[in-house]
Amino acid sequence: MKDRLEGLKNEALEKVVQADSLKALQDIRVAYLGKKGPITEVLRGMGQLSAEERPLIGQMANDVRAAITEKLEEKETQLEAQEVERKLAEESIDVTLPGRPVVKGARHPLTAVVEHVEDVFIGMGFEVAEGPEVETDYYNFEALNLPKDHPARDMQDSFYITNELLLRTHTSPVQARTMEKYKGQGPVKIICPGKVFRRDDDDATHSHQFMQIEGLYIDGNVRMSDLKGMLDTFAKQYFGEDRTIRLRPSFFPFTEPSVEVDVSCGICGGKGCRVCKQTGWIEVLGAGMVHPRVLEMGGFDPKKYSGFAFGMGVERLAMLKYGIDDIRHFYTNDLRFLEQFKQV
Ligand code: 2U9
């Protein structure tokens, strides 16, 4: 019996040494110290022993159980410590490692241009007004002195939804709606950015959908010189303090007189180059004094009020600013194109 106990002890202690997991230790514990284990078996067999053997074997069996238990606990502590080390090593963050790059998006170039232009005009006291993209024929055309059969309507080939509803061809209806809201009481000082739609075939300079920013200022005594001053300020704040403007006579049904507005070329400083086609000037927007008929239809008395209005194409400004030669890039969502505008 003594040898058996000794053998069990050495066998169990050897297995504890070999054990490489807490589970293995638990199995050894159950196998050797469990109810069905050999130590228990020896203790159950105490009855067959002689009276002098019983205390010896009993004591030895308890010593063996204690030795195995102690070794088990020692090894458990060791394995738990190793587990903690392993976890620490596994979970330790090497703060010197470069972080996972946070893929940041960026403003779409058109959004960036609209926000920049808005900042300039808000700085001049204009408020931003917006309106529906699905417009009525009245606000898109009639209220802007473009009666039903007006030839200029063809210039703005339209996506009609019904005889009375269409996708707006410019943001001017927003100004017309806003004028009505003011019930003939000036001043009105708004800019209207937004998407517009024209039934054009897309090519490098035309898109069936593009963006405009138009503006309107109505007050007691607004003059052409106010328009010119405002445009000069806009050009200097948007394009650069060194830039100048030039006004050329033009025609729009909703303004009289009307002008095309050029800004001095930023590439050649006005001397003439490929970008400005040797003219030194770049056409950027149109403007004019609000037509009295439009004031009237907007509920303003042309005898008491006058105003100026202007309009610019956002894609055109972005193409000038970033040297882009095809308007379709703005709409194809090609990341190779869009990633160029990431703010570093
Ligand atoms: C009201 C009164 C007047 C808006 C104006 C322009 C001149 C103009 C073009 C610029 C580039 C359209 O996108 S574009 O092709 N627009 O040149 N727009 S004056 O005049 C208005 C608008 C509303 C009530």
GROMACS .gro file of C-alpha atoms in nm, residues 19-29 72-73 75-81 83:
model
   21
   19ALA     CA    1   0.047   1.995  -1.712
   20ASP     CA    2   0.031   2.308  -1.932
   21SER     CA    3  -0.317   2.431  -1.860
   22LEU     CA    4  -0.553   2.493  -1.571
   23LYS     CA    5  -0.790   2.242  -1.730
   24ALA     CA    6  -0.517   1.974  -1.726
   25LEU     CA    7  -0.455   2.052  -1.358
   26GLN     CA    8  -0.825   2.025  -1.284
   27ASP     CA    9  -0.833   1.686  -1.456
   28ILE     CA   10  -0.536   1.568  -1.244
   29ARG     CA   11  -0.711   1.697  -0.932
   72LEU     CA   12  -0.146   2.156  -0.796
   73GLU     CA   13  -0.200   2.495  -0.631
   75LYS     CA   14   0.130   2.501  -1.060
   76GLU     CA   15  -0.215   2.675  -1.085
   77THR     CA   16  -0.064   2.994  -0.946
   78GLN     CA   17   0.221   2.963  -1.191
   79LEU     CA   18  -0.011   2.896  -1.489
   80GLU     CA   19  -0.248   3.180  -1.386
   81ALA     CA   20   0.052   3.414  -1.364
   83GLU     CA   21  -0.194   3.351  -1.838
   0.00000   0.00000   0.00000
